[in-house]
Coordinates of C-alpha atoms and ligand atoms in Angstrom, one line a residue:
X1132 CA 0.0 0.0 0.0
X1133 CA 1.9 3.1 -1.5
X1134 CA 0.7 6.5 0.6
X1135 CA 3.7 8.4 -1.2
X1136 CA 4.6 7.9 -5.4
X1137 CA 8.0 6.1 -4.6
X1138 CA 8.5 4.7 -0.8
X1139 CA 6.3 4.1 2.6
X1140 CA 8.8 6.0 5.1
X1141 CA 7.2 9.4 5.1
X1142 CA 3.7 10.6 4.6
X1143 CA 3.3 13.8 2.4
X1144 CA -0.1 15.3 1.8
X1145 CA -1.7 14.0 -1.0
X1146 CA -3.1 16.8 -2.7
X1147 CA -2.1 20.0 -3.1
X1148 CA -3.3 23.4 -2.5
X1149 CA -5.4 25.9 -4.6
X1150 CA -7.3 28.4 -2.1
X1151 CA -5.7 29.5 0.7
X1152 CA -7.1 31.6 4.2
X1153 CA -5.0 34.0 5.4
X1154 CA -4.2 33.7 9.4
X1155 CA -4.1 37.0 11.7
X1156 CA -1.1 37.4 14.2
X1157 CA -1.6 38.6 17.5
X1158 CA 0.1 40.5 20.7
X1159 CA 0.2 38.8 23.8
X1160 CA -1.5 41.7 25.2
X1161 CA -4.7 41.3 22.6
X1162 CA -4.4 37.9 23.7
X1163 CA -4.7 38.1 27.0
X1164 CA -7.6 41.0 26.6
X1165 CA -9.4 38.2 24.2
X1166 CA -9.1 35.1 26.7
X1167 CA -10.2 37.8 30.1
X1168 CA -13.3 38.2 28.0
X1169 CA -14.0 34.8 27.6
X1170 CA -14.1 33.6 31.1
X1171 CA -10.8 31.7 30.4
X1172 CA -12.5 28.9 28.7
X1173 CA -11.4 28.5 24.7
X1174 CA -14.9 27.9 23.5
X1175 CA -15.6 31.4 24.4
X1176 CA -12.6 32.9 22.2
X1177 CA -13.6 34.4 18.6
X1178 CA -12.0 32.6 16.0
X1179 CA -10.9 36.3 14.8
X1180 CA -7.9 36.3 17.8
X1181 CA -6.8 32.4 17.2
X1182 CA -3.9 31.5 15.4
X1183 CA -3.9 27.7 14.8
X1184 CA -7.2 26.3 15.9
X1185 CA -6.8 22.9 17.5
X1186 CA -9.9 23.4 19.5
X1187 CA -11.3 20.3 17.1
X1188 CA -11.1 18.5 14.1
X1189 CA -15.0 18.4 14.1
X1190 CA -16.3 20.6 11.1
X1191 CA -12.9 22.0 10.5
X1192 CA -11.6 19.7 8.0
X1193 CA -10.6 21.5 4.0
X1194 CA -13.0 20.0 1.6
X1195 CA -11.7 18.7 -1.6
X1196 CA -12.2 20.4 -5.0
X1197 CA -14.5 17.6 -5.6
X1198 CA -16.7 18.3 -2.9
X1199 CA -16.9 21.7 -3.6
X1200 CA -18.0 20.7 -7.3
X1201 CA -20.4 18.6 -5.7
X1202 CA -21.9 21.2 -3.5
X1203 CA -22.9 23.0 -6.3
X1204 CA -24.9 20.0 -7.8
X1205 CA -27.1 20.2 -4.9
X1206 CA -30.8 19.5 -5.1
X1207 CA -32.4 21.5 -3.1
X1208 CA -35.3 19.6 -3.3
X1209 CA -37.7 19.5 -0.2
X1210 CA -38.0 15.6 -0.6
X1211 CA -36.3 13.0 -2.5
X1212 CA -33.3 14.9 -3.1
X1213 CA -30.8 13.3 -5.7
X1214 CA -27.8 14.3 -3.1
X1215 CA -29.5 11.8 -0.3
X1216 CA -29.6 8.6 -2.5
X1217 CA -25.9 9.3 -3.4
X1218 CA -25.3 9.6 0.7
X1219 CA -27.6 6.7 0.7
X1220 CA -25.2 4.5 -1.2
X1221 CA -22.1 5.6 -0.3
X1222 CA -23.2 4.8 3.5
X1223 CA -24.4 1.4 2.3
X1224 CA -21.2 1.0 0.0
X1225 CA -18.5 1.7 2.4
X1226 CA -20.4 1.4 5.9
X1227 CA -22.5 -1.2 5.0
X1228 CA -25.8 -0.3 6.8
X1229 CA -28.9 -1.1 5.1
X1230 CA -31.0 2.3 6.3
X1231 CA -29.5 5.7 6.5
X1232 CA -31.1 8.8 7.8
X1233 CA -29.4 12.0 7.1
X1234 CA -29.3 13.9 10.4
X1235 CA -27.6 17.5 10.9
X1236 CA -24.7 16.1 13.0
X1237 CA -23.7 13.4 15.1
X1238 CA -25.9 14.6 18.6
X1239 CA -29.0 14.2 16.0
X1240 CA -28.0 10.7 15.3
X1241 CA -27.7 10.3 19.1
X1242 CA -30.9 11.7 20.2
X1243 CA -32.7 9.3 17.5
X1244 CA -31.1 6.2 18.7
X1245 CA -31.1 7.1 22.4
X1246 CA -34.9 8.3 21.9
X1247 CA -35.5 4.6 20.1
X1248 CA -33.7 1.9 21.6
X1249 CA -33.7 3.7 25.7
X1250 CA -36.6 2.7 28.3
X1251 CA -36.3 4.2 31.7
X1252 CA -34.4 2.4 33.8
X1253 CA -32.0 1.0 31.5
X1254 CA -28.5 0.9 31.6
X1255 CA -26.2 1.6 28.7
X1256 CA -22.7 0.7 28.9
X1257 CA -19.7 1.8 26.5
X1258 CA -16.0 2.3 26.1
X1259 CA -15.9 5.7 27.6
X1260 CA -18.1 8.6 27.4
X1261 CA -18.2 10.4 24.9
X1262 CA -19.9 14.3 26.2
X1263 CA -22.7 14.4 23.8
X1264 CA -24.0 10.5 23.7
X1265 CA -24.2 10.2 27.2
X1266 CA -26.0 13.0 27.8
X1267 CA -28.8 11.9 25.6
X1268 CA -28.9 8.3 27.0
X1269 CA -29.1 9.8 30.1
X1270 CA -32.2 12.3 29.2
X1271 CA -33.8 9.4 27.4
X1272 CA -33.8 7.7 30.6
X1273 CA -30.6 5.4 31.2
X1274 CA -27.5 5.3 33.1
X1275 CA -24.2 5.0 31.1
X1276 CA -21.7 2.7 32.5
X1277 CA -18.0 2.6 31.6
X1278 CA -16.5 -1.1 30.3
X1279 CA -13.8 0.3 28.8
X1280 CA -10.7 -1.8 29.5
X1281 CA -8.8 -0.4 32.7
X1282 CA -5.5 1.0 30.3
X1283 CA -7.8 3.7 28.8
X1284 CA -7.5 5.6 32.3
X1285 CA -4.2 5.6 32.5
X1286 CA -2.1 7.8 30.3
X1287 CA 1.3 6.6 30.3
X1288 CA -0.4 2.8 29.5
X1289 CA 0.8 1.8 26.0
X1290 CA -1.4 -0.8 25.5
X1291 CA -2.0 -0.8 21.7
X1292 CA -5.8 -1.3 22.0
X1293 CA -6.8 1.0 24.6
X1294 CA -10.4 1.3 23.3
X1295 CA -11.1 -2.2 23.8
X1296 CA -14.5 -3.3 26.3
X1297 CA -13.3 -5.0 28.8
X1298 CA -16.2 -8.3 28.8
X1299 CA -15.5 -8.6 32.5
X1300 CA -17.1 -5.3 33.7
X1301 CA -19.7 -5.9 30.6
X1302 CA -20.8 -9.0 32.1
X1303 CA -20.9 -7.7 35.4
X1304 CA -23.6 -5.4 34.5
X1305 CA -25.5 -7.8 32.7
X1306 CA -25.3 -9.9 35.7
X1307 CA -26.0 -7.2 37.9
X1308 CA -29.2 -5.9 36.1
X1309 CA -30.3 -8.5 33.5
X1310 CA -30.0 -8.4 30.2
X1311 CA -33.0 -6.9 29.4
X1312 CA -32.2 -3.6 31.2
X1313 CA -29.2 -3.1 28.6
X1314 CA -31.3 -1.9 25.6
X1315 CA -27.3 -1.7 23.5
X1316 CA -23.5 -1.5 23.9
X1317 CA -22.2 1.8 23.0
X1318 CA -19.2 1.0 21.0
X1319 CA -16.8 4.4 19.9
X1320 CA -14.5 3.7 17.0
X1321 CA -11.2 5.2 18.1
X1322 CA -12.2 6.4 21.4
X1323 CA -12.1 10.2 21.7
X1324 CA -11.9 10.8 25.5
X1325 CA -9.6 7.7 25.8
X1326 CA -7.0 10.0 23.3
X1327 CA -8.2 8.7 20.1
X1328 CA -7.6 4.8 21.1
X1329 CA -8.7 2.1 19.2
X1330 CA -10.3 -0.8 20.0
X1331 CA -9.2 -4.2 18.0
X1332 CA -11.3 -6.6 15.6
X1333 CA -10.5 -9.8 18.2
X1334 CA -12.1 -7.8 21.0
X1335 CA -15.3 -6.5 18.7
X1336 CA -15.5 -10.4 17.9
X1337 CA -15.4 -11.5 21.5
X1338 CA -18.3 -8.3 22.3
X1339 CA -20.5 -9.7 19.3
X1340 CA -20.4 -13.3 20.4
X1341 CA -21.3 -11.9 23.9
X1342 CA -24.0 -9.6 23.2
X1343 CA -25.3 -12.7 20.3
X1344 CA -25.8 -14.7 23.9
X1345 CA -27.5 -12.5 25.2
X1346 CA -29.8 -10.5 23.1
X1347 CA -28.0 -7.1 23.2
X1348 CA -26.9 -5.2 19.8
X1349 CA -23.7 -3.1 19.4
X1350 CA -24.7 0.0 18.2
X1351 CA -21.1 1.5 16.9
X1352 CA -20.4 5.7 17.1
X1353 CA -18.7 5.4 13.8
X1354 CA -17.6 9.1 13.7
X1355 CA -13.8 7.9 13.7
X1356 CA -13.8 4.2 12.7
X1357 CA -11.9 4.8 9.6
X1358 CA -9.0 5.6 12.1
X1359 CA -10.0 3.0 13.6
X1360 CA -9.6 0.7 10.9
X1361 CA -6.2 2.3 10.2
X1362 CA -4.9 1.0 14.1
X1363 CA -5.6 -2.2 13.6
X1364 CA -4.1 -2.9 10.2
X1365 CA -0.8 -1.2 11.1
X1366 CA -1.3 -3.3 14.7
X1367 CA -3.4 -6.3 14.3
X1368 CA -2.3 -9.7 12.9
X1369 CA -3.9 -10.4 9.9
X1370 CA -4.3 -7.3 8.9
X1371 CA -1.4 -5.8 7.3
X1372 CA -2.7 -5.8 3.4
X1373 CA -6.0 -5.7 4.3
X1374 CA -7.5 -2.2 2.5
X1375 CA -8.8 0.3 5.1
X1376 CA -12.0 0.1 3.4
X1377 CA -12.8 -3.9 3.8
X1378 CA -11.3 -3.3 7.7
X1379 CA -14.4 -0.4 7.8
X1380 CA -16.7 -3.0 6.0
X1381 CA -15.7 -5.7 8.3
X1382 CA -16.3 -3.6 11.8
X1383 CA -19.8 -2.7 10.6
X1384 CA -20.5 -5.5 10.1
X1385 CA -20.2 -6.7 13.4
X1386 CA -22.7 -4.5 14.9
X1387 CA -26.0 -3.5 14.4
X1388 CA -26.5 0.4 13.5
X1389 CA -24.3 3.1 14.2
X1390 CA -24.5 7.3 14.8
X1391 CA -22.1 9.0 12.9
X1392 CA -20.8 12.7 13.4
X1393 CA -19.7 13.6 9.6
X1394 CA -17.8 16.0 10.8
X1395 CA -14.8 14.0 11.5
X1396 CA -13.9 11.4 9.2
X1397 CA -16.6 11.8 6.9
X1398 CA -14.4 15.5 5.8
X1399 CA -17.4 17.9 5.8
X1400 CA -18.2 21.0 7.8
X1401 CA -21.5 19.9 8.9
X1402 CA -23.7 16.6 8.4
X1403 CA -24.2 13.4 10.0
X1404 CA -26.0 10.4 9.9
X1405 CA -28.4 7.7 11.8
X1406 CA -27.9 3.8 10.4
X1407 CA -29.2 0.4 11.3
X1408 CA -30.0 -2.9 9.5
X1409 CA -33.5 -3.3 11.2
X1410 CA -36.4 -2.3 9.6
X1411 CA -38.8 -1.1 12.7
X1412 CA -35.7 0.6 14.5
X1413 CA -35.3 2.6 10.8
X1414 CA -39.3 3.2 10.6
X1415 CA -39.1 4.9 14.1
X1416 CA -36.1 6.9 13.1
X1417 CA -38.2 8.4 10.1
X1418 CA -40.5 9.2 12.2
X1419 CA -38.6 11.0 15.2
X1420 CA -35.9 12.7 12.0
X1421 CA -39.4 14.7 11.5
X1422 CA -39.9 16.1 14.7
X1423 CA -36.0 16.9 15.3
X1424 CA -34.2 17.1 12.4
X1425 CA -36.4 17.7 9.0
X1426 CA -37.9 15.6 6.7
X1427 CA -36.1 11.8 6.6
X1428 CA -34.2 12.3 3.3
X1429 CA -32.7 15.7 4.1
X1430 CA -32.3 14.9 8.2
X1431 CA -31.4 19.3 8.8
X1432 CA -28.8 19.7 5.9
X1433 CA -28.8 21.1 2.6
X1434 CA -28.7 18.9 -0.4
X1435 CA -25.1 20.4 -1.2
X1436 CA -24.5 19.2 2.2
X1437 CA -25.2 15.7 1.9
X1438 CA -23.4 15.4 -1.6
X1439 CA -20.8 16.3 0.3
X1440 CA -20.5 14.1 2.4
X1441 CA -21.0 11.2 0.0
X1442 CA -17.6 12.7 -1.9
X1443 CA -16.3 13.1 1.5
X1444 CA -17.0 9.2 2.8
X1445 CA -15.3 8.2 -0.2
X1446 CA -12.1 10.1 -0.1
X1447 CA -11.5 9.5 4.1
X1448 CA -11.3 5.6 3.0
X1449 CA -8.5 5.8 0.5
X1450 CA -4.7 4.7 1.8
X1451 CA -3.5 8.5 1.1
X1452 CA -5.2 10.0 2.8
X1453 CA -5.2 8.4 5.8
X1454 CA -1.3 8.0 6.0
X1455 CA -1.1 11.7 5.7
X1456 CA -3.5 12.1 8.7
X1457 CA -2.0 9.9 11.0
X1458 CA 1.4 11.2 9.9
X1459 CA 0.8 14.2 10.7
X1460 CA -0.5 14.0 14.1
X1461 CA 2.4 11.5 14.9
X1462 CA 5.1 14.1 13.7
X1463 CA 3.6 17.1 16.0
X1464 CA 3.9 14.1 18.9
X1465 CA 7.2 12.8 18.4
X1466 CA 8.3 16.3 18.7
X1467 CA 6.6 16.5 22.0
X1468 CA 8.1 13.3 23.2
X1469 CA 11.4 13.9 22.3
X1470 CA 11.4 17.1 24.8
X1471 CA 9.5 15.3 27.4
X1472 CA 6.3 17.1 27.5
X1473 CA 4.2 14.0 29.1
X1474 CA 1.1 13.0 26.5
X1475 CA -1.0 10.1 26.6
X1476 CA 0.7 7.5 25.0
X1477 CA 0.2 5.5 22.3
X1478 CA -0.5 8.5 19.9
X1479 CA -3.8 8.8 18.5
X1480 CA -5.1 9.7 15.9
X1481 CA -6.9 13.1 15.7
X1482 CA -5.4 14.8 18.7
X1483 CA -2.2 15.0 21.0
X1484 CA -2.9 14.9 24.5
X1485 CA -1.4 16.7 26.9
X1486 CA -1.6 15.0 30.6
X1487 CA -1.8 18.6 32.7
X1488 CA -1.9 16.6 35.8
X1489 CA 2.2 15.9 35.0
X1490 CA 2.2 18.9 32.9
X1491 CA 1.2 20.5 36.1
X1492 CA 1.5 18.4 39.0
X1493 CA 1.1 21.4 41.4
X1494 CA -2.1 22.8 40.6
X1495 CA -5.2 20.3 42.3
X1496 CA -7.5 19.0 39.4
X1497 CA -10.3 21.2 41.9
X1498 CA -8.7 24.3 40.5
X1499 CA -9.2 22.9 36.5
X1500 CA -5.3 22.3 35.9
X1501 CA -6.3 21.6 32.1
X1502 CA -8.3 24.0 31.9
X1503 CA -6.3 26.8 32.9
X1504 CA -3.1 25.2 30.5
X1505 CA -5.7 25.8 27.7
X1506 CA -5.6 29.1 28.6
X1507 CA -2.5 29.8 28.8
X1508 CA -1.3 28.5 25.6
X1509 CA -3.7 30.5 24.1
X1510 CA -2.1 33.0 26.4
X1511 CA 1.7 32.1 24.9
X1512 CA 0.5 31.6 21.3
X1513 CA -2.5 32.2 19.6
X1514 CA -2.8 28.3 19.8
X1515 CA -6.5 27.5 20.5
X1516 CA -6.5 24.1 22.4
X1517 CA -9.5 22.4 24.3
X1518 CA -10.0 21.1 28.2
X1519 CA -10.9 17.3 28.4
X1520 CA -10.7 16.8 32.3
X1521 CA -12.7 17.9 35.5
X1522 CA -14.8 20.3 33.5
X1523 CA -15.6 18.2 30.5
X1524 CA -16.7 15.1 32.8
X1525 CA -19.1 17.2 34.7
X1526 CA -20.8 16.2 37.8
X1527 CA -22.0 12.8 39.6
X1528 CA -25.7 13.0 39.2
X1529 CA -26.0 11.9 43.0
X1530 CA -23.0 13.2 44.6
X1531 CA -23.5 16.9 42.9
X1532 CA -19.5 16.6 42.9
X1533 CA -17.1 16.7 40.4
X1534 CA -16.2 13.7 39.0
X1535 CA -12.6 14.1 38.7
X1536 CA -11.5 11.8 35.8
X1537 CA -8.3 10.2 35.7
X1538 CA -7.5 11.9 33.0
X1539 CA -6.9 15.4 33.3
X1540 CA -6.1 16.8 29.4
X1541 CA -5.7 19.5 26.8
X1542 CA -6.2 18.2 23.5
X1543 CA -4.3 19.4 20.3
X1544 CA -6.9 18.8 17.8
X1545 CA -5.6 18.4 14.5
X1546 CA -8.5 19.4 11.5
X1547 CA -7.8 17.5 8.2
X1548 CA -6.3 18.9 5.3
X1549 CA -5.9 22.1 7.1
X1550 CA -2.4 23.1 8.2
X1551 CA 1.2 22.3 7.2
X1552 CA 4.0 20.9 8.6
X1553 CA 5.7 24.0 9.5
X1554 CA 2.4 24.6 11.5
X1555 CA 3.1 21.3 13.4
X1556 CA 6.2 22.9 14.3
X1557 CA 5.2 26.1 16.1
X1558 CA 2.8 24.1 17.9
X1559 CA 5.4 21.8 19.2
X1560 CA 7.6 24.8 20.3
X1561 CA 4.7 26.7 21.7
X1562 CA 4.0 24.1 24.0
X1563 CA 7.6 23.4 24.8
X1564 CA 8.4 26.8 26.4
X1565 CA 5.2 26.6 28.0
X1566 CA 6.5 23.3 29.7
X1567 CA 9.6 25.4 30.5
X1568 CA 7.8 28.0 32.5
X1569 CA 5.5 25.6 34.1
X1570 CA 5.9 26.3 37.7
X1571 CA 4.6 30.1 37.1
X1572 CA 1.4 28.4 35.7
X1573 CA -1.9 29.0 38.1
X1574 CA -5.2 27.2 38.9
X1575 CA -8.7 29.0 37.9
X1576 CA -11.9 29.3 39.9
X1577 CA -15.6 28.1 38.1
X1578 CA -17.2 31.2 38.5
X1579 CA -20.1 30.6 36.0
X1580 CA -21.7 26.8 35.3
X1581 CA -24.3 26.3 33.0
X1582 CA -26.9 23.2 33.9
X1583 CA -25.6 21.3 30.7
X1584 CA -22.3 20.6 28.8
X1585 CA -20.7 23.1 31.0
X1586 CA -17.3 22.9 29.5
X1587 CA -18.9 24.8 26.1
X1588 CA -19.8 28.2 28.8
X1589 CA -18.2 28.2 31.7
X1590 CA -16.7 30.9 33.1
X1591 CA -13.1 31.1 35.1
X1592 CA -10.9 33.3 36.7
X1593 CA -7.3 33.4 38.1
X1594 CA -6.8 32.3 41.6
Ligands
P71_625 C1 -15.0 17.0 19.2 C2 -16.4 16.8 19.0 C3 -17.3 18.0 19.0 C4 -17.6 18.4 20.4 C5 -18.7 17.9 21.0 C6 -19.0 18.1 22.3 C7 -18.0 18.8 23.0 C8 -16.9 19.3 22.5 C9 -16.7 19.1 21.1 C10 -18.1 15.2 18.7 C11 -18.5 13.8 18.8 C12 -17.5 12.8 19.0 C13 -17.9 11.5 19.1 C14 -16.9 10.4 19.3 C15 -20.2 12.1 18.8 C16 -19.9 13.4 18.7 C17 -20.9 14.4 18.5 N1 -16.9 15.6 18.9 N2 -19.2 11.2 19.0 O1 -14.3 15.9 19.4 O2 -16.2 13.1 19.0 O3 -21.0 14.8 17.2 O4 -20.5 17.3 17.4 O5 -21.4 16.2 15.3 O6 -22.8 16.5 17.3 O7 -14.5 18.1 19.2 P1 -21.4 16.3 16.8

């Protein structure tokens, strides 16, 4: 599998670039000004005063000449647009699911299935939480509980499949409340909180012949399952010259419907979808699309929108462009390693993570130590990063109190197709001379918390 014309050592980008946006510089001064205003929390900085945005690769990716071509073929048709059968296919081409509903990003999908397959009562376990999908399980009535394999919590672990479900602590729940009370397994393809871990096709086989004994389907969050799928050919045996796209095929497969937040691999700025195999799950899906997304063959998006993401599903599956992808966010890591800054190890493959509880081992995780390094390499660089720790996990719905994850991170979101190498490199040396001043870095105070998904508005300031 060539990802470059003559050798497989390096990845280069394989395309090359026509448009280009401009960045704006700024003073440490404006900076500061800019991150007072917003509360000290990065989703409340404008885009206008950031630099290099690695708040998310969600929505953030460059779409292809091809896509762009293909926006302008949309059919903006109220029903029965052209642009949703050719989503329709590719879906069923290169995911596999018989019935696709267009929704107008992942949290749509989630609400659906939540909304479909959730009773009161129930319990719905997964490998990790993911912000978004447990908040709707938990306001369609269940209680999401973590089977993620113990390496997951622990950053310096380099267990190669650290998204695996560990079948122990599945069964234990099933034991504990019956089968029946688990409506699904919530399985996350490359496992976002986890640091963009994957789990492996031995331990999806092992979940299906488990949840085949007992009557529980795998519904997959496919959002980053091509990643997936590149993980476990480059670490599974058996799987070096399998294509990325039969790996994809073989995963979906194994489960029974998925959500999918387009956003990510998918290479589009906005769009997602809802897919299962069973016909009554699909029916009720139609029917709840109406309600809180739009018709079922538009799902919230325009026509151009859904064509494209059908050009998009098919470019993320080719060889190239995932090399490049995975390249790239191993080359801004290595750089990170080699000066010691501690991230969560093995590399994944959207994001680097920053552990701030060794980053900063002297600020308490009460006083937000990721949060406030967010800050303050926004602070040092322009450089917008994103809190995943104490204020992403949120509070214990009994205790009130914070839940305190293990892992206490900034993420270095790297959107697709976007920036350069050369970017990659003032990253790494922004973060660098933050790690050298570390000790004069401070804790923050909440001062604002909004009842859900705080981490999007909270406010902070300076202790
Ligand atoms: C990311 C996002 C976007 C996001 C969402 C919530 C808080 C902060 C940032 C979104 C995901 C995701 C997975 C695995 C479902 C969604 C929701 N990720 N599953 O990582 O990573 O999709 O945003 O399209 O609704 O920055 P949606």
């Amino acid at each position: 599998m060539n990802t470059t014309q003559h050798e497989h050592h390096s990845w280069a980008e394989p395309y090359k670039i026509k448009m280009v946006e401009l960045l704006r510089m700024t003073t440490r001064e404006e900076r500061l000004a800019a991150i007072r205003e917003a509360g000290y929390n990065t989703f409340l900085t404008r885009s206008r005063d950031v630099y290099i945005d690695l708040l998310t690769d969600s929505g953030t990716s460059a779409m292809s000449d091809r896509q762009w071509a293909g926006m302008m073929r949309g059919d903006e048709a109220y029903s029965g647009s052209e642009n949703f059968y050719h989503l329709e296919s590719a879906v069923r081409e290169y995911y596999g699911y018989r019935h696709v509903v267009p929704t107008h990003q992942g949290r749509g999908a989630e609400n659906l299935m939540s909304k479909i397959l959730i009773r009161e009562g129930d319990y719905v376990p997964g490998n990790m939480y993911f912000t978004t999908t447990r908040l709707h399980q938990e306001m369609a009535g269940g209680t999401f509980v973590d089977v993620i394999v113990d390496e997951a919590h622990d950053p310096q672990d380099r267990f190669p499949f650290k998204g695996n479900v560990d079948l122990d602590k599945l069964d234990e729940l099933v034991r504990e409340v019956g089968a029946d009370r688990v409506p699904y397994i919530s399985l996350e393809g490359n496992v976002n909180m986890a640091g963009g871990q994957p789990f492996s096709m031995a331990n999806l086989r092992l979940l299906r012949g488990y949840c085949d004994k007992h009557g529980i389907p795998i519904i997959l969050d496919a959002t980053r399952t091509v990643e997936n799928s590149w993980f476990i050919r480059e670490r599974e045996d058996g799987y070096s010259s399998t294509p990325l796209r039969a790996i994809l095929r073989e995963i979906c497969d194994m489960t029974d419907g998925c959500t999918m937040s387009a956003k990510k691999d998918a290479l589009v700025n906005i769009g997602g979808f809802f897919a299962c195999n069973d016909g009554d799950v699909f029916l009720k899906a139609k029917n709840l699309a109406v309600v809180y997304e739009g018709l079922h063959t538009y799902g919230g998006l325009a026509g151009r929108d859904m064509e494209a993401m059908a050009q998009g599903i098919r470019e993320s599956v080719t060889e190239e462009h995932m090399a490049a992808r995975i390249g790239q966010v191993r080359y801004l890591g290595r750089k990170l390693e080699a000066a010691g800054v501690p991230i969560v190890e093995p590399i994944g493959s959207h994001a680097i993570f920053i552990d701030a509880r060794r980053f900063l081992p002297h600020i308490d995780q009460e006083q937000y130590p990721a949060q406030s390094l967010a800050a303050e390499l926004f602070i040092e660089s322009g450089i917008r990063s994103m809190e995943r720790g104490n204020v992403s996990a949120g509070r214990d719905p009994v205790t009130g109190r914070n839940r305190q994850p293990k892992l206490e991170l900034v993420r270095l979101t790297i959107p697709r197709r976007v920036y350069t190498q050369a970017h990659m490199d003032v990253v790494a040396e922004a973060v660098i001379d933050l790690y050298r001043r570390r000790e004069e870095i401070r804790g923050l105070k909440m001062v604002y918390e909004p009842e859900y998904l705080r981490f999007f508005q909270a406010r902070f300031e300076p202790l």
